[in-house]
Coordinates of C-alpha atoms and ligand atoms in Angstrom, one line a residue:
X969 CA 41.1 -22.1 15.3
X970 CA 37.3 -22.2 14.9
X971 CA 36.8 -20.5 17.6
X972 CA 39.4 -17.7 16.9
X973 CA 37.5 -17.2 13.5
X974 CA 34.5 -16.8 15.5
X975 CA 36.0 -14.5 17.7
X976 CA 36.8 -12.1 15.0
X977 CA 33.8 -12.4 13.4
X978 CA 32.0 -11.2 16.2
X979 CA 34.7 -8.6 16.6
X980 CA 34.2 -7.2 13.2
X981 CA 30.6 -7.3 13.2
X982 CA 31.0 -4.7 16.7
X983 CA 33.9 -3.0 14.8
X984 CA 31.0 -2.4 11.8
X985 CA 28.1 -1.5 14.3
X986 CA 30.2 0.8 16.7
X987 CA 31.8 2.5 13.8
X988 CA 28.1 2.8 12.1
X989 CA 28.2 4.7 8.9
X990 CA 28.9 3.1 5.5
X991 CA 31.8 4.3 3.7
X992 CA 30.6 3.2 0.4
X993 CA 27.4 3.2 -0.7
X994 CA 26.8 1.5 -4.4
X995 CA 22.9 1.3 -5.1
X996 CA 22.2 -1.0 -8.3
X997 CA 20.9 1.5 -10.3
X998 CA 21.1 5.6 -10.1
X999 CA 17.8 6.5 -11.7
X1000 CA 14.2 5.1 -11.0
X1001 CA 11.7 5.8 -13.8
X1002 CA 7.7 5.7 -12.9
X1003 CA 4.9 6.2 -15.4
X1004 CA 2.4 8.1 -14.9
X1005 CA 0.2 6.1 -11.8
X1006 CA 3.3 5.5 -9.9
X1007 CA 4.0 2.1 -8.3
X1008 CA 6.7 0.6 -6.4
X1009 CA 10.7 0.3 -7.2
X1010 CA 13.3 -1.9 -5.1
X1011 CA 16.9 -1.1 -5.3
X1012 CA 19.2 -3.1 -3.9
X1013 CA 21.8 -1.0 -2.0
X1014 CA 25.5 -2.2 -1.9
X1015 CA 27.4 -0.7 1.0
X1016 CA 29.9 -1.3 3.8
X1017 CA 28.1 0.0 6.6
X1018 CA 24.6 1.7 7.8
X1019 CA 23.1 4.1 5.7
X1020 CA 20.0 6.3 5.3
X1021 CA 17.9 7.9 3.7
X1022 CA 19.1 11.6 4.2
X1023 CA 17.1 13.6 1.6
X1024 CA 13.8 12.7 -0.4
X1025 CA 11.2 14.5 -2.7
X1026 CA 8.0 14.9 -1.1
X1027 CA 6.1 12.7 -3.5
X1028 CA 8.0 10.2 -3.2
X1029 CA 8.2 7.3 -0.2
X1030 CA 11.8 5.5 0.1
X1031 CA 11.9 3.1 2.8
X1032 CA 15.1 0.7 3.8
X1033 CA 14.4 -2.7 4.1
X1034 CA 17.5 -4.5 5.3
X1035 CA 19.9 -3.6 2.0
X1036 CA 17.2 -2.5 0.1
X1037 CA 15.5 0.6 -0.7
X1038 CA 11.8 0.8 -1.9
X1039 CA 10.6 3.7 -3.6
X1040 CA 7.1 4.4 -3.8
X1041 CA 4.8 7.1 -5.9
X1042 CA 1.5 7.7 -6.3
X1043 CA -0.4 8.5 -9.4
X1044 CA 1.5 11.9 -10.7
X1045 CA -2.0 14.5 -11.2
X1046 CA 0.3 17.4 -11.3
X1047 CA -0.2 17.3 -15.0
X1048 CA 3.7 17.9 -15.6
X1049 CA 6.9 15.5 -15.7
X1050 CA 8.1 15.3 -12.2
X1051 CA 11.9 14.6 -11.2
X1052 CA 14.0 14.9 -7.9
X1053 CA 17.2 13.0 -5.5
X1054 CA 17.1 10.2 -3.3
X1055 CA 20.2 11.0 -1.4
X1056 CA 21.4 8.0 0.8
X1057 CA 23.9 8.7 3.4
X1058 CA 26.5 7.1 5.2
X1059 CA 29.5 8.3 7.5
X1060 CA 30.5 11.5 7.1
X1061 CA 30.4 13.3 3.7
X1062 CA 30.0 9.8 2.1
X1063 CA 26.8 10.1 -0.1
X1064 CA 24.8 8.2 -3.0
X1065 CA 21.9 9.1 -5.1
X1066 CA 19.2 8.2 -7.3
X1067 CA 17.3 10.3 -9.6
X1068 CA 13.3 9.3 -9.2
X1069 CA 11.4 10.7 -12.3
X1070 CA 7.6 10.5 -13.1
X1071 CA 6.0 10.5 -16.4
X1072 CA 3.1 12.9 -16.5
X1073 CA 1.3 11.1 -19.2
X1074 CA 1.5 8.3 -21.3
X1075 CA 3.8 8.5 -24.5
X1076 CA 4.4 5.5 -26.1
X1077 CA 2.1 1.6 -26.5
X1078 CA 4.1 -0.6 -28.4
X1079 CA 2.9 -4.5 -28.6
X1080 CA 5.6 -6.4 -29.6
X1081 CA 3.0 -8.2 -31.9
X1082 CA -0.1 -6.7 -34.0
X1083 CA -1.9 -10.3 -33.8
X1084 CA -2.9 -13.0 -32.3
X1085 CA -4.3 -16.0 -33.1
X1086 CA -6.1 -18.8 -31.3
X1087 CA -6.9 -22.3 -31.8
X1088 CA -10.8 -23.3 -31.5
X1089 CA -9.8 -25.0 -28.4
X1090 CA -9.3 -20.9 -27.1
X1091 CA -6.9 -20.9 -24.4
X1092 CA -4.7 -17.9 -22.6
X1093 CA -1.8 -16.1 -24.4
X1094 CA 0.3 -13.2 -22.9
X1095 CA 2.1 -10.1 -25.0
X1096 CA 4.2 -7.6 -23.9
X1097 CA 4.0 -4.1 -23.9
X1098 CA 6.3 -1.5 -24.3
X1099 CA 4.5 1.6 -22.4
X1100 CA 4.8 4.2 -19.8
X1101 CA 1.1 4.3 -19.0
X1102 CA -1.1 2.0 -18.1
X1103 CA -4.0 1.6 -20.8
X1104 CA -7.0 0.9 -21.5
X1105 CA -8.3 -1.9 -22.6
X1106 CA -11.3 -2.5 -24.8
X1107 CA -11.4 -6.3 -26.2
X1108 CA -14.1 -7.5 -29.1
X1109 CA -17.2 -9.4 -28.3
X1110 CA -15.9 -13.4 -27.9
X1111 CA -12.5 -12.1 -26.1
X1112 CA -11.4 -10.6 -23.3
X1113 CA -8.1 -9.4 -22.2
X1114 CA -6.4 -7.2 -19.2
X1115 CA -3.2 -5.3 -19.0
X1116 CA -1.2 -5.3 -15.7
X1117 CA 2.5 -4.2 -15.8
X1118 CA 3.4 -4.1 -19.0
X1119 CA 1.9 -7.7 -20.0
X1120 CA -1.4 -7.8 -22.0
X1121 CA -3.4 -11.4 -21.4
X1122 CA -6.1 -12.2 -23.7
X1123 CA -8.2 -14.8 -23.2
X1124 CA -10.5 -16.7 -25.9
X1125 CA -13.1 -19.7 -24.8
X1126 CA -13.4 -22.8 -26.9
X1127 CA -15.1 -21.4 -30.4
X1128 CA -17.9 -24.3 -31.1
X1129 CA -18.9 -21.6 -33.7
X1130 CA -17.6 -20.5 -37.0
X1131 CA -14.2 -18.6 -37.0
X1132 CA -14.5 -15.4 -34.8
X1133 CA -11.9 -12.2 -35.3
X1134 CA -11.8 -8.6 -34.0
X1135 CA -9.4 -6.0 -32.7
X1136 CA -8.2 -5.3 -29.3
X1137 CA -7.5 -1.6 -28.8
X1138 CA -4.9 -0.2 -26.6
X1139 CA -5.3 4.0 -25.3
X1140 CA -3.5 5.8 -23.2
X1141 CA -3.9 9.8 -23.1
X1142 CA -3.2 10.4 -26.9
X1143 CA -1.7 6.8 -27.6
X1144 CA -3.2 3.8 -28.6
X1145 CA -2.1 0.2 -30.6
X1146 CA -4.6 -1.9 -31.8
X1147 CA -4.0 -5.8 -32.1
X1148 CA -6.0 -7.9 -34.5
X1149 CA -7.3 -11.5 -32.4
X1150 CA -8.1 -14.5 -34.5
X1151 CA -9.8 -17.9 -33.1
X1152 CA -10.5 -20.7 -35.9
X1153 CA -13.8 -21.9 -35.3
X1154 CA -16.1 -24.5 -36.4
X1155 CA -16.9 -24.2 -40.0
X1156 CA -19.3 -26.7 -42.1
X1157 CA -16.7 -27.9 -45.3
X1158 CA -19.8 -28.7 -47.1
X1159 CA -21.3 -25.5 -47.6
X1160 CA -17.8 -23.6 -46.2
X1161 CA -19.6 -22.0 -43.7
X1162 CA -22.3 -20.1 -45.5
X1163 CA -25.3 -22.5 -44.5
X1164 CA -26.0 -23.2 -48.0
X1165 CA -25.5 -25.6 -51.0
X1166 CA -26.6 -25.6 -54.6
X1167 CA -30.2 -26.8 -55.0
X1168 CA -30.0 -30.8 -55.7
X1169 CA -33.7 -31.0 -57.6
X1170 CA -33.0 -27.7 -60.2
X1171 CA -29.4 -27.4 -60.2
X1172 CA -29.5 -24.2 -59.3
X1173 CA -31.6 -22.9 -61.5
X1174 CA -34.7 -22.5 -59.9
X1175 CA -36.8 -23.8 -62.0
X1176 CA -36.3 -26.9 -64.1
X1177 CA -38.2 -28.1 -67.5
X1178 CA -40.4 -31.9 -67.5
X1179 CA -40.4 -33.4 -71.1
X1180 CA -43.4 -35.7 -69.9
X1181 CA -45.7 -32.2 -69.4
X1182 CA -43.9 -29.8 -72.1
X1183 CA -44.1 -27.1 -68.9
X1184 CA -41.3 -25.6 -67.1
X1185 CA -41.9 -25.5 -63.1
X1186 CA -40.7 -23.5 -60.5
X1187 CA -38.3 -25.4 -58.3
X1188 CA -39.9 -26.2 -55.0
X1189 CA -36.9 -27.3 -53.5
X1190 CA -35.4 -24.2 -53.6
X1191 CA -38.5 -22.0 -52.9
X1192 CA -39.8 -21.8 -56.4
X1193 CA -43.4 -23.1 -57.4
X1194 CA -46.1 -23.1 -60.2
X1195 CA -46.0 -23.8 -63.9
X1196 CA -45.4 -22.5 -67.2
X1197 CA -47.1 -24.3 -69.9
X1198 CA -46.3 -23.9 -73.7
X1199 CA -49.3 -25.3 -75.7
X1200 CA -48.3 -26.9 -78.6
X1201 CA -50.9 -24.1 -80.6
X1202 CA -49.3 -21.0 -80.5
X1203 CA -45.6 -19.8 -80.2
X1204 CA -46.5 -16.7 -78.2
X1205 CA -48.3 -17.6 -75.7
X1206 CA -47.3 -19.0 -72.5
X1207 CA -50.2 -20.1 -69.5
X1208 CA -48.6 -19.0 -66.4
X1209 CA -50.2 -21.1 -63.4
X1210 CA -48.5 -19.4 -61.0
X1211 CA -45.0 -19.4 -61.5
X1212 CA -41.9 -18.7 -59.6
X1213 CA -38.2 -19.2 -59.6
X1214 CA -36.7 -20.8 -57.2
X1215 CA -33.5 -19.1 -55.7
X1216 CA -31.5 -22.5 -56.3
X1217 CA -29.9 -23.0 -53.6
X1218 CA -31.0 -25.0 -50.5
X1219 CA -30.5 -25.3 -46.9
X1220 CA -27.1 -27.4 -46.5
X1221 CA -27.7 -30.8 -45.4
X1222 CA -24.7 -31.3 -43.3
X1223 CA -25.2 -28.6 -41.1
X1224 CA -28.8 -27.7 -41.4
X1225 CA -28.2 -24.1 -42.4
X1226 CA -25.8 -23.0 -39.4
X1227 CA -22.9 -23.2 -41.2
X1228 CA -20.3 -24.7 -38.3
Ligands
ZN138 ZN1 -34.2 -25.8 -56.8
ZN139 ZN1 -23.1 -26.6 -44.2

């Protein structure tokens, strides 16, 4: 019994060679869509027998590999949209085609997401774009990101520094997207971030009054320095020894003035 099975098998697959050409052909899709620098299309062809490729626009490659075409195009300079027929062909009159178009420039960049944010640990995320070009990418300083068939990835280090954000912009031709990137960062909570902290020796007022010399002094924590003296004599008068205010506020302890 096996080997009768065989037998037909091998029959069939002589009846199929002998008789050649396919007398359906069914490819997977009818109509291949390139943007504007081209690339490379499979469709899988569905059929009952040989076929091949009997017609083909001239800027376009289609080559059969086993049941599968692949369409090729190169970067379309002409400047205009750019359409034409595959026509496969099997026995006889028995015919299939698919419509190859070519964008000539890029209308549309659509992220599915306006932002992105990262942990201070940085790491590697991906989002997709919806676009018939291929654009340009300009990332902001602390960032970088690439676009490759319709998936932006953006990269961030580890931040060891205070929160870092910018924008990532998109063009193409007259389009372009912009996505905002976020990384949390290091920041001091004593000072939040700023680097500095109310002066501890005037209170942040620069200058602070002694009861022991009846004199107000410039607060040389903060900057400040000198002496006003009031003598007990006269009301108007004030001796200035050199004063100045300090600007109250001193270099945060925690983080030395950095900030993170
Ligand atoms: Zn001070
Ligand atoms: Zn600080």
């Amino acid at each position: 019994m096996k080997k009768l099975l065989n037998c037909i098998s091998i029959m069939s697959l002589l009846v199929l060679t002998a008789c050649g050409g396919a007398t359906v052909i069914n490819p997977e899709k009818n109509a291949v869509d390139f943007t504007i620098e081209g690339g490379e299309e499979k469709v899988d062809v569905k059929a009952d027998g040989t076929w091949n490729v009997k017609e083909c626009p001239e800027w376009v490659t289609a080559e059969i590999q086993d049941s599968i075409l692949v369409i090729k195009t190169a970067r379309n300079e002409t400047g205009a949209v750019r359409e034409g027929d595959i026509v496969l062909a099997g026995k006889g009159q028995v015919q299939a085609a698919i419509k190859v178009t070519q964008a000539a420039k890029c209308t549309r960049i659509n992220p599915e997401t306006d932002k992105v944010e990262f942990e201070k640990e940085g790491g590697t995320q991906t989002v997709r774009i919806d676009t018939d070009g291929s654009p340009q990418v300009e990332a902001p300083e602390g960032f970088t990101a690439t676009y490759a068939g319709g998936v932006l990835t953006i990269n961030a280090p580890a931040n060891e520094e205070g929160a870092k954000n910018g924008e990532i912009k998109l063009t193409g031709d007259d389009q372009s997207a912009t996505i905002a990137v976020t990384q949390k960062g290091n920041i001091c909570p004593k000072c939040n971030g700023t680097g500095k902290v109310k002066c501890s020796k005037c209170g942040g007022q620069g200058e602070y009054f002694s009861e022991a010399y009846m004199s107000v002094f410039g607060c040389s924590k903060c900057g400040g320095g000198g002496q006003l003296e009031k003598p007990g004599s006269s009301e108007e008068d004030w001796y200035d020894y050199g004063f100045h205010k300090g600007s109250g506020k001193m270099k945060c302890p925690q983080c030395g003035g950095s900030g993170h």
